[in-house]
Short mmCIF file of the C-alpha atoms (twelve columns), coordinates in Angstrom:
data_MODEL
# 
_entry.id   MODEL 
# 
loop_
_atom_site.group_PDB 
_atom_site.id 
_atom_site.type_symbol 
_atom_site.label_atom_id 
_atom_site.label_alt_id 
_atom_site.label_comp_id 
_atom_site.label_asym_id 
_atom_site.label_seq_id 
_atom_site.Cartn_x 
_atom_site.Cartn_y 
_atom_site.Cartn_z 
_atom_site.pdbx_PDB_model_num 
ATOM 1   C CA . MET A 1   75.178  0.194   65.798 1 
ATOM 2   C CA . ASN A 2   77.582  -2.330  67.255 1 
ATOM 3   C CA . ALA A 3   79.820  -4.179  64.819 1 
ATOM 4   C CA . MET A 4   82.561  -6.769  64.564 1 
ATOM 5   C CA . ASP A 5   85.761  -4.972  65.371 1 
ATOM 6   C CA . ASN A 6   87.312  -7.256  67.929 1 
ATOM 7   C CA . MET A 7   86.521  -10.800 66.905 1 
ATOM 8   C CA . THR A 8   90.257  -11.030 66.586 1 
ATOM 9   C CA . ALA A 9   93.061  -11.142 69.102 1 
ATOM 10  C CA . ASP A 10  91.178  -13.097 71.732 1 
ATOM 11  C CA . TYR A 11  87.915  -14.936 72.001 1 
ATOM 12  C CA . SER A 12  86.336  -13.119 74.921 1 
ATOM 13  C CA . GLN A 13  82.838  -11.754 74.419 1 
ATOM 14  C CA . ASP A 14  83.828  -8.828  72.239 1 
ATOM 15  C CA . ASP A 15  81.719  -5.763  71.726 1 
ATOM 16  C CA . TYR A 16  81.037  -4.514  68.256 1 
ATOM 17  C CA . ASP A 17  81.604  -0.856  67.414 1 
ATOM 18  C CA . GLU A 18  81.308  1.472   64.463 1 
ATOM 19  C CA . ALA A 19  84.566  0.319   62.856 1 
ATOM 20  C CA . VAL A 20  82.983  -2.511  60.921 1 
ATOM 21  C CA . ASN A 21  84.309  -3.452  57.500 1 
ATOM 22  C CA . ASN A 22  81.312  -1.831  55.858 1 
ATOM 23  C CA . SER A 23  80.122  1.052   58.018 1 
ATOM 24  C CA . MET A 24  77.080  1.633   55.773 1 
ATOM 25  C CA . CYS A 25  75.495  -1.643  56.916 1 
ATOM 26  C CA . ASP A 26  72.557  -1.613  59.301 1 
ATOM 27  C CA . PHE A 27  73.348  -4.396  61.766 1 
ATOM 28  C CA . ASP A 28  70.567  -6.032  63.741 1 
ATOM 29  C CA . GLU A 29  71.597  -8.006  66.794 1 
ATOM 30  C CA . TRP A 30  69.284  -10.727 68.077 1 
ATOM 31  C CA . GLU A 31  67.944  -9.200  71.295 1 
ATOM 32  C CA . PRO A 32  67.282  -12.544 73.102 1 
ATOM 33  C CA . SER A 33  71.065  -13.061 73.087 1 
ATOM 34  C CA . TYR A 34  71.328  -10.488 75.884 1 
ATOM 35  C CA . SER A 35  69.322  -12.846 78.113 1 
ATOM 36  C CA . LEU A 36  70.219  -16.283 76.731 1 
ATOM 37  C CA . ILE A 37  74.008  -15.949 76.539 1 
ATOM 38  C CA . PRO A 38  74.451  -14.813 80.191 1 
ATOM 39  C CA . VAL A 39  72.380  -17.789 81.379 1 
ATOM 40  C CA . LEU A 40  74.565  -20.157 79.355 1 
ATOM 41  C CA . TYR A 41  77.714  -18.494 80.707 1 
ATOM 42  C CA . MET A 42  76.578  -18.949 84.300 1 
ATOM 43  C CA . LEU A 43  75.676  -22.589 83.647 1 
ATOM 44  C CA . ILE A 44  79.162  -23.182 82.185 1 
ATOM 45  C CA . PHE A 45  80.636  -21.349 85.187 1 
ATOM 46  C CA . ILE A 46  78.875  -23.594 87.725 1 
ATOM 47  C CA . LEU A 47  79.620  -26.853 85.899 1 
ATOM 48  C CA . GLY A 48  83.186  -25.841 85.037 1 
ATOM 49  C CA . LEU A 49  84.019  -24.632 88.542 1 
ATOM 50  C CA . THR A 50  82.706  -27.825 90.135 1 
ATOM 51  C CA . GLY A 51  83.996  -30.317 87.562 1 
ATOM 52  C CA . ASN A 52  87.477  -28.893 87.087 1 
ATOM 53  C CA . GLY A 53  87.837  -28.389 90.830 1 
ATOM 54  C CA . VAL A 54  87.128  -32.101 91.346 1 
ATOM 55  C CA . VAL A 55  89.652  -33.053 88.638 1 
ATOM 56  C CA . ILE A 56  92.425  -30.907 90.163 1 
ATOM 57  C CA . PHE A 57  91.720  -32.253 93.661 1 
ATOM 58  C CA . THR A 58  91.678  -35.856 92.398 1 
ATOM 59  C CA . VAL A 59  94.982  -35.482 90.539 1 
ATOM 60  C CA . TRP A 60  96.574  -33.752 93.539 1 
ATOM 61  C CA . ARG A 61  95.334  -36.378 96.020 1 
ATOM 62  C CA . ALA A 62  96.454  -39.403 93.987 1 
ATOM 63  C CA . GLN A 63  100.144 -38.431 93.945 1 
ATOM 64  C CA . SER A 64  101.442 -41.982 94.231 1 
ATOM 65  C CA . LYS A 65  99.264  -43.235 91.359 1 
ATOM 66  C CA . ARG A 66  99.763  -40.386 88.898 1 
ATOM 67  C CA . ARG A 67  100.497 -41.117 85.270 1 
ATOM 68  C CA . ALA A 68  102.164 -38.559 83.020 1 
ATOM 69  C CA . ALA A 69  98.786  -38.114 81.351 1 
ATOM 70  C CA . ASP A 70  97.225  -37.266 84.725 1 
ATOM 71  C CA . ILE A 71  99.619  -34.327 85.157 1 
ATOM 72  C CA . TYR A 72  98.683  -32.894 81.772 1 
ATOM 73  C CA . ILE A 73  94.990  -33.469 82.506 1 
ATOM 74  C CA . GLY A 74  95.407  -31.660 85.832 1 
ATOM 75  C CA . ASN A 75  96.993  -28.674 84.066 1 
ATOM 76  C CA . LEU A 76  94.236  -28.727 81.455 1 
ATOM 77  C CA . ALA A 77  91.698  -28.573 84.293 1 
ATOM 78  C CA . LEU A 78  93.656  -25.718 85.904 1 
ATOM 79  C CA . ALA A 79  93.519  -23.723 82.655 1 
ATOM 80  C CA . ASP A 80  89.767  -24.345 82.369 1 
ATOM 81  C CA . LEU A 81  89.152  -23.489 86.025 1 
ATOM 82  C CA . THR A 82  91.087  -20.219 85.751 1 
ATOM 83  C CA . PHE A 83  89.015  -19.288 82.740 1 
ATOM 84  C CA . VAL A 84  85.533  -20.148 84.066 1 
ATOM 85  C CA . VAL A 85  86.138  -17.886 87.076 1 
ATOM 86  C CA . THR A 86  85.947  -14.935 84.642 1 
ATOM 87  C CA . LEU A 87  82.617  -16.004 83.120 1 
ATOM 88  C CA . PRO A 88  80.381  -14.095 85.593 1 
ATOM 89  C CA . LEU A 89  82.067  -10.890 84.379 1 
ATOM 90  C CA . TRP A 90  81.341  -11.723 80.728 1 
ATOM 91  C CA . ALA A 91  77.781  -12.726 81.665 1 
ATOM 92  C CA . VAL A 92  77.155  -9.300  83.220 1 
ATOM 93  C CA . TYR A 93  78.862  -7.621  80.245 1 
ATOM 94  C CA . THR A 94  76.504  -9.334  77.808 1 
ATOM 95  C CA . ALA A 95  73.391  -8.838  79.949 1 
ATOM 96  C CA . LEU A 96  74.107  -5.091  80.036 1 
ATOM 97  C CA . GLY A 97  74.217  -4.937  76.251 1 
ATOM 98  C CA . TYR A 98  78.023  -5.149  76.076 1 
ATOM 99  C CA . HIS A 99  78.568  -2.473  78.719 1 
ATOM 100 C CA . TRP A 100 81.688  -3.097  80.877 1 
ATOM 101 C CA . PRO A 101 81.331  -1.669  84.418 1 
ATOM 102 C CA . PHE A 102 84.384  -3.356  85.975 1 
ATOM 103 C CA . GLY A 103 87.206  -1.011  84.974 1 
ATOM 104 C CA . VAL A 104 90.317  -1.233  82.807 1 
ATOM 105 C CA . ALA A 105 92.298  -3.661  85.004 1 
ATOM 106 C CA . LEU A 106 89.624  -6.383  85.009 1 
ATOM 107 C CA . CYS A 107 89.032  -5.813  81.299 1 
ATOM 108 C CA . LYS A 108 92.691  -6.561  80.568 1 
ATOM 109 C CA . ILE A 109 93.098  -9.409  83.071 1 
ATOM 110 C CA . SER A 110 89.854  -11.188 82.186 1 
ATOM 111 C CA . SER A 111 90.579  -10.984 78.462 1 
ATOM 112 C CA . TYR A 112 94.136  -12.201 79.056 1 
ATOM 113 C CA . VAL A 113 92.931  -15.196 81.099 1 
ATOM 114 C CA . VAL A 114 90.475  -16.149 78.367 1 
ATOM 115 C CA . LEU A 115 93.180  -16.240 75.707 1 
ATOM 116 C CA . LEU A 116 95.657  -17.903 78.084 1 
ATOM 117 C CA . ASN A 117 93.127  -20.711 78.549 1 
ATOM 118 C CA . MET A 118 92.777  -21.207 74.804 1 
ATOM 119 C CA . TYR A 119 96.512  -21.640 74.279 1 
ATOM 120 C CA . ALA A 120 97.191  -23.654 77.457 1 
ATOM 121 C CA . SER A 121 94.321  -26.039 76.722 1 
ATOM 122 C CA . VAL A 122 95.364  -26.837 73.174 1 
ATOM 123 C CA . PHE A 123 99.037  -27.142 74.148 1 
ATOM 124 C CA . CYS A 124 98.177  -29.542 77.000 1 
ATOM 125 C CA . LEU A 125 96.153  -31.670 74.581 1 
ATOM 126 C CA . THR A 126 99.043  -31.624 72.115 1 
ATOM 127 C CA . CYS A 127 101.469 -32.794 74.811 1 
ATOM 128 C CA . LEU A 128 98.998  -35.509 75.839 1 
ATOM 129 C CA . SER A 129 98.875  -36.688 72.232 1 
ATOM 130 C CA . LEU A 130 102.670 -36.629 71.910 1 
ATOM 131 C CA . ASP A 131 102.983 -38.571 75.165 1 
ATOM 132 C CA . ARG A 132 100.607 -41.262 73.843 1 
ATOM 133 C CA . TYR A 133 102.493 -41.317 70.549 1 
ATOM 134 C CA . MET A 134 105.783 -41.952 72.341 1 
ATOM 135 C CA . ALA A 135 104.246 -44.518 74.715 1 
ATOM 136 C CA . ILE A 136 102.571 -46.568 71.967 1 
ATOM 137 C CA . VAL A 137 104.592 -46.079 68.775 1 
ATOM 138 C CA . HIS A 138 108.028 -45.922 70.453 1 
ATOM 139 C CA . SER A 139 107.262 -47.832 73.645 1 
ATOM 140 C CA . LEU A 140 110.716 -49.436 73.872 1 
ATOM 141 C CA . THR A 141 112.844 -46.374 73.151 1 
ATOM 142 C CA . SER A 142 110.823 -43.527 74.700 1 
ATOM 143 C CA . THR A 143 111.560 -44.265 78.370 1 
ATOM 144 C CA . GLN A 144 114.445 -41.798 78.534 1 
ATOM 145 C CA . LEU A 145 112.337 -39.040 76.973 1 
ATOM 146 C CA . ARG A 146 109.214 -39.571 79.077 1 
ATOM 147 C CA . THR A 147 110.812 -38.690 82.412 1 
ATOM 148 C CA . ARG A 148 109.402 -36.506 85.171 1 
ATOM 149 C CA . GLY A 149 112.020 -33.867 84.400 1 
ATOM 150 C CA . HIS A 150 111.040 -33.686 80.740 1 
ATOM 151 C CA . MET A 151 107.387 -33.470 81.754 1 
ATOM 152 C CA . ARG A 152 108.069 -30.544 84.115 1 
ATOM 153 C CA . ALA A 153 109.996 -28.795 81.343 1 
ATOM 154 C CA . SER A 154 107.123 -29.299 78.886 1 
ATOM 155 C CA . LEU A 155 104.610 -27.927 81.408 1 
ATOM 156 C CA . ALA A 156 106.776 -24.879 82.047 1 
ATOM 157 C CA . THR A 157 107.013 -24.358 78.282 1 
ATOM 158 C CA . ILE A 158 103.245 -24.692 77.879 1 
ATOM 159 C CA . TRP A 159 102.466 -21.983 80.427 1 
ATOM 160 C CA . LEU A 160 105.302 -19.675 79.399 1 
ATOM 161 C CA . LEU A 161 104.442 -19.897 75.700 1 
ATOM 162 C CA . SER A 162 100.725 -19.463 76.420 1 
ATOM 163 C CA . GLY A 163 101.452 -16.403 78.538 1 
ATOM 164 C CA . VAL A 164 103.621 -14.829 75.832 1 
ATOM 165 C CA . LEU A 165 101.127 -15.514 73.019 1 
ATOM 166 C CA . ALA A 166 98.290  -14.040 75.081 1 
ATOM 167 C CA . ALA A 167 100.331 -10.925 75.969 1 
ATOM 168 C CA . PRO A 168 98.976  -8.683  73.144 1 
ATOM 169 C CA . THR A 169 95.668  -8.721  74.989 1 
ATOM 170 C CA . LEU A 170 97.254  -7.007  77.989 1 
ATOM 171 C CA . LEU A 171 98.717  -4.379  75.681 1 
ATOM 172 C CA . PHE A 172 95.740  -3.616  73.446 1 
ATOM 173 C CA . ARG A 173 92.660  -4.404  75.564 1 
ATOM 174 C CA . THR A 174 91.111  -1.411  77.271 1 
ATOM 175 C CA . THR A 175 87.780  0.218   78.045 1 
ATOM 176 C CA . LEU A 176 86.278  2.517   75.410 1 
ATOM 177 C CA . TYR A 177 83.422  4.865   76.230 1 
ATOM 178 C CA . ASP A 178 80.788  5.609   73.598 1 
ATOM 179 C CA . ALA A 179 78.936  8.837   74.443 1 
ATOM 180 C CA . GLU A 180 76.238  8.119   71.850 1 
ATOM 181 C CA . THR A 181 75.104  4.896   73.521 1 
ATOM 182 C CA . ASN A 182 76.397  5.759   77.021 1 
ATOM 183 C CA . ARG A 183 78.167  2.397   77.164 1 
ATOM 184 C CA . THR A 184 81.736  1.406   78.018 1 
ATOM 185 C CA . SER A 185 83.080  -1.544  76.082 1 
ATOM 186 C CA . CYS A 186 86.009  -3.861  76.819 1 
ATOM 187 C CA . ALA A 187 87.638  -3.863  73.398 1 
ATOM 188 C CA . MET A 188 90.878  -3.887  71.442 1 
ATOM 189 C CA . ASP A 189 92.425  -0.468  70.815 1 
ATOM 190 C CA . PHE A 190 95.351  -0.345  68.367 1 
ATOM 191 C CA . ASN A 191 96.112  3.364   68.722 1 
ATOM 192 C CA . LEU A 192 99.432  2.486   70.357 1 
ATOM 193 C CA . VAL A 193 100.749 0.946   67.147 1 
ATOM 194 C CA . VAL A 194 98.587  2.433   64.410 1 
ATOM 195 C CA . SER A 195 99.628  5.761   62.958 1 
ATOM 196 C CA . LYS A 196 97.365  5.684   59.876 1 
ATOM 197 C CA . PRO A 197 93.685  4.632   59.649 1 
ATOM 198 C CA . GLY A 198 94.403  2.059   56.944 1 
ATOM 199 C CA . GLN A 199 96.812  0.104   59.160 1 
ATOM 200 C CA . GLU A 200 94.274  -1.088  61.712 1 
ATOM 201 C CA . PRO A 201 92.669  -3.800  59.512 1 
ATOM 202 C CA . PHE A 202 96.096  -5.428  59.097 1 
ATOM 203 C CA . TRP A 203 96.630  -5.539  62.863 1 
ATOM 204 C CA . ILE A 204 93.127  -6.932  63.394 1 
ATOM 205 C CA . SER A 205 93.529  -9.573  60.696 1 
ATOM 206 C CA . GLY A 206 97.107  -10.427 61.625 1 
ATOM 207 C CA . LEU A 207 96.362  -11.072 65.289 1 
ATOM 208 C CA . SER A 208 93.209  -13.003 64.436 1 
ATOM 209 C CA . ILE A 209 94.781  -15.300 61.853 1 
ATOM 210 C CA . SER A 210 97.950  -15.860 63.899 1 
ATOM 211 C CA . SER A 211 95.968  -16.824 67.013 1 
ATOM 212 C CA . THR A 212 93.928  -19.299 64.981 1 
ATOM 213 C CA . ALA A 213 97.060  -20.785 63.394 1 
ATOM 214 C CA . LEU A 214 99.063  -21.044 66.635 1 
ATOM 215 C CA . GLY A 215 96.168  -21.841 68.962 1 
ATOM 216 C CA . PHE A 216 94.186  -24.239 66.793 1 
ATOM 217 C CA . LEU A 217 95.338  -25.281 63.320 1 
ATOM 218 C CA . ILE A 218 99.004  -26.161 63.942 1 
ATOM 219 C CA . PRO A 219 98.372  -28.023 67.239 1 
ATOM 220 C CA . LEU A 220 95.407  -29.839 65.683 1 
ATOM 221 C CA . LEU A 221 97.551  -30.894 62.725 1 
ATOM 222 C CA . ALA A 222 100.255 -32.177 65.105 1 
ATOM 223 C CA . MET A 223 97.659  -34.177 67.029 1 
ATOM 224 C CA . MET A 224 96.230  -35.655 63.845 1 
ATOM 225 C CA . VAL A 225 99.719  -36.794 62.765 1 
ATOM 226 C CA . CYS A 226 100.269 -38.408 66.173 1 
ATOM 227 C CA . TYR A 227 96.968  -40.263 66.032 1 
ATOM 228 C CA . GLY A 228 97.647  -41.355 62.476 1 
ATOM 229 C CA . PHE A 229 100.841 -43.130 63.579 1 
ATOM 230 C CA . ILE A 230 99.134  -44.429 66.717 1 
ATOM 231 C CA . GLY A 231 96.254  -45.832 64.672 1 
ATOM 232 C CA . CYS A 232 98.643  -47.693 62.378 1 
ATOM 233 C CA . THR A 233 100.535 -49.170 65.339 1 
ATOM 234 C CA . VAL A 234 97.429  -50.213 67.266 1 
ATOM 235 C CA . THR A 235 95.864  -51.790 64.166 1 
ATOM 236 C CA . ARG A 236 99.043  -53.696 63.350 1 
ATOM 237 C CA . HIS A 237 99.288  -55.206 66.837 1 
ATOM 238 C CA . PHE A 238 95.557  -55.428 67.600 1 
ATOM 239 C CA . ASN A 239 95.495  -59.190 68.118 1 
ATOM 240 C CA . SER A 240 98.554  -59.365 70.344 1 
ATOM 241 C CA . LEU A 241 97.811  -56.685 72.912 1 
ATOM 242 C CA . ARG A 242 98.988  -57.395 76.444 1 
ATOM 243 C CA . LYS A 243 97.046  -56.188 79.477 1 
ATOM 244 C CA . GLU A 244 99.321  -53.142 79.761 1 
ATOM 245 C CA . ASP A 245 98.728  -52.340 76.091 1 
ATOM 246 C CA . GLN A 246 94.981  -52.592 76.637 1 
ATOM 247 C CA . ARG A 247 95.234  -50.010 79.413 1 
ATOM 248 C CA . LYS A 248 97.136  -47.772 77.009 1 
ATOM 249 C CA . ARG A 249 94.346  -48.166 74.477 1 
ATOM 250 C CA . ARG A 250 91.721  -47.143 77.053 1 
ATOM 251 C CA . LEU A 251 93.739  -44.051 77.956 1 
ATOM 252 C CA . LEU A 252 94.202  -43.361 74.248 1 
ATOM 253 C CA . LYS A 253 90.420  -43.493 73.782 1 
ATOM 254 C CA . ILE A 254 89.937  -40.897 76.519 1 
ATOM 255 C CA . ILE A 255 92.548  -38.511 75.098 1 
ATOM 256 C CA . THR A 256 91.247  -38.945 71.542 1 
ATOM 257 C CA . THR A 257 87.764  -38.051 72.765 1 
ATOM 258 C CA . LEU A 258 89.135  -34.929 74.489 1 
ATOM 259 C CA . VAL A 259 90.812  -33.839 71.251 1 
ATOM 260 C CA . VAL A 260 87.725  -34.491 69.098 1 
ATOM 261 C CA . VAL A 261 85.461  -32.601 71.511 1 
ATOM 262 C CA . PHE A 262 87.960  -29.728 71.686 1 
ATOM 263 C CA . ALA A 263 88.062  -29.488 67.875 1 
ATOM 264 C CA . ALA A 264 84.258  -29.647 67.598 1 
ATOM 265 C CA . CYS A 265 83.756  -26.913 70.211 1 
ATOM 266 C CA . TRP A 266 86.405  -24.579 68.827 1 
ATOM 267 C CA . MET A 267 85.994  -25.068 65.075 1 
ATOM 268 C CA . PRO A 268 82.921  -22.787 64.650 1 
ATOM 269 C CA . PHE A 269 84.563  -19.964 66.580 1 
ATOM 270 C CA . HIS A 270 87.757  -20.067 64.533 1 
ATOM 271 C CA . VAL A 271 85.803  -20.290 61.267 1 
ATOM 272 C CA . VAL A 272 83.726  -17.204 62.150 1 
ATOM 273 C CA . LYS A 273 86.797  -15.317 63.406 1 
ATOM 274 C CA . THR A 274 88.877  -16.177 60.346 1 
ATOM 275 C CA . MET A 275 86.121  -15.219 57.904 1 
ATOM 276 C CA . ASP A 276 85.807  -11.862 59.640 1 
ATOM 277 C CA . ALA A 277 89.594  -11.350 59.456 1 
ATOM 278 C CA . LEU A 278 89.655  -12.248 55.763 1 
ATOM 279 C CA . SER A 279 86.857  -9.785  55.049 1 
ATOM 280 C CA . TYR A 280 89.078  -7.014  56.445 1 
ATOM 281 C CA . LEU A 281 91.649  -7.969  53.805 1 
ATOM 282 C CA . ASN A 282 88.984  -8.163  51.082 1 
ATOM 283 C CA . LEU A 283 89.602  -11.910 50.778 1 
ATOM 284 C CA . ALA A 284 86.088  -12.848 51.889 1 
ATOM 285 C CA . PRO A 285 82.655  -11.383 51.115 1 
ATOM 286 C CA . ASP A 286 82.092  -8.021  52.785 1 
ATOM 287 C CA . SER A 287 78.411  -7.704  51.949 1 
ATOM 288 C CA . CYS A 288 76.065  -6.536  54.696 1 
ATOM 289 C CA . THR A 289 74.255  -9.888  54.685 1 
ATOM 290 C CA . PHE A 290 77.479  -11.862 55.198 1 
ATOM 291 C CA . LEU A 291 78.824  -9.524  57.901 1 
ATOM 292 C CA . ASN A 292 75.486  -9.541  59.698 1 
ATOM 293 C CA . LEU A 293 75.528  -13.342 59.645 1 
ATOM 294 C CA . LEU A 294 78.971  -13.311 61.288 1 
ATOM 295 C CA . LEU A 295 77.713  -10.808 63.851 1 
ATOM 296 C CA . LEU A 296 74.775  -13.043 64.782 1 
ATOM 297 C CA . ALA A 297 76.848  -16.257 64.802 1 
ATOM 298 C CA . HIS A 298 79.763  -14.926 66.849 1 
ATOM 299 C CA . PRO A 299 78.190  -14.988 70.369 1 
ATOM 300 C CA . TYR A 300 77.019  -18.572 69.912 1 
ATOM 301 C CA . ALA A 301 80.266  -19.791 68.354 1 
ATOM 302 C CA . THR A 302 82.066  -18.168 71.304 1 
ATOM 303 C CA . CYS A 303 79.679  -19.784 73.769 1 
ATOM 304 C CA . LEU A 304 80.277  -23.209 72.197 1 
ATOM 305 C CA . ALA A 305 84.042  -22.673 72.643 1 
ATOM 306 C CA . TYR A 306 83.413  -21.837 76.307 1 
ATOM 307 C CA . VAL A 307 81.393  -25.045 76.747 1 
ATOM 308 C CA . ASN A 308 84.573  -27.055 76.208 1 
ATOM 309 C CA . SER A 309 85.853  -25.877 79.593 1 
ATOM 310 C CA . CYS A 310 83.093  -27.716 81.459 1 
ATOM 311 C CA . LEU A 311 82.885  -30.822 79.238 1 
ATOM 312 C CA . ASN A 312 86.311  -32.315 79.980 1 
ATOM 313 C CA . PRO A 313 85.526  -33.400 83.576 1 
ATOM 314 C CA . LEU A 314 82.328  -35.069 82.334 1 
ATOM 315 C CA . LEU A 315 84.353  -36.972 79.744 1 
ATOM 316 C CA . TYR A 316 86.807  -38.202 82.387 1 
ATOM 317 C CA . ALA A 317 83.937  -39.388 84.578 1 
ATOM 318 C CA . PHE A 318 82.192  -41.135 81.683 1 
ATOM 319 C CA . PHE A 319 85.161  -42.844 80.003 1 
ATOM 320 C CA . ASP A 320 87.820  -43.319 82.692 1 
ATOM 321 C CA . LEU A 321 87.048  -46.048 85.239 1 
ATOM 322 C CA . ARG A 322 90.340  -45.284 86.970 1 
ATOM 323 C CA . PHE A 323 89.387  -41.620 87.416 1 
ATOM 324 C CA . ARG A 324 86.005  -42.593 88.871 1 
ATOM 325 C CA . SER A 325 87.668  -44.936 91.367 1 
ATOM 326 C CA . LEU A 326 90.096  -42.204 92.471 1 
ATOM 327 C CA . CYS A 327 87.206  -39.792 93.039 1 
# 
């Protein structure tokens, strides 16, 4: 029976094989997931492709009116667009009962793009938050730091760091054929670095926990600190806001909403993934009931994380009058 071996180094729709923490468990997957999840993936694909395409085109067209925030938002949309292009592959994979018919190359590339999107998205949001922090809390002294050159350097760092952190997927992702079920999965294979059977759980747990820390917890903490200082500054000067400051507050509202929605969409996935990783280290329950619950929750927690890639354009359209006018 399929199990939770690869809910770890990336968040693509992982198959589950025999190497579960407790191999004596009888895991029962919810069969409607094979039909429901692909439909949701294709819906996210259509909305994400259209919405993020519009955002990128709008940011590109309005070159003379671009704010620093617009550049980060455009890169956030680019990360989301790159990711949603892979969703038809994951939809077919799920519909076929986690059988991967597309070969090793697409398995590696698609998985890499998924993880690249996770890191690039959260890093873009972190830079957006830092930019608002500098613009509002240090409005008089931040001019020299908030230059176009510094912004280009931060964007280059975002994509380079995201690419490096996602690199283990290119190394370890591959196709694995199971003769018993006659299915080929796109899964993590640690045979390149594991010499003893007992070492694999540490690789699984290490990659899982590190990706959650670097791709969610630490950036989220940095954003919360920024908004804490911003909140104090805005509250202190609430009654004396100039027109320019009011525009900053509206932009701040948009970015805060993006961060909150990102955290809400990604939190369940990282909770499920971390609990699975901790169970490998015997730091969380490893009962069959608990592991089966994680197995059932994982596809839907993953799907909720994917939803974030099509929500951002809707948030821009709903909250940003300036964005609507540029469209």
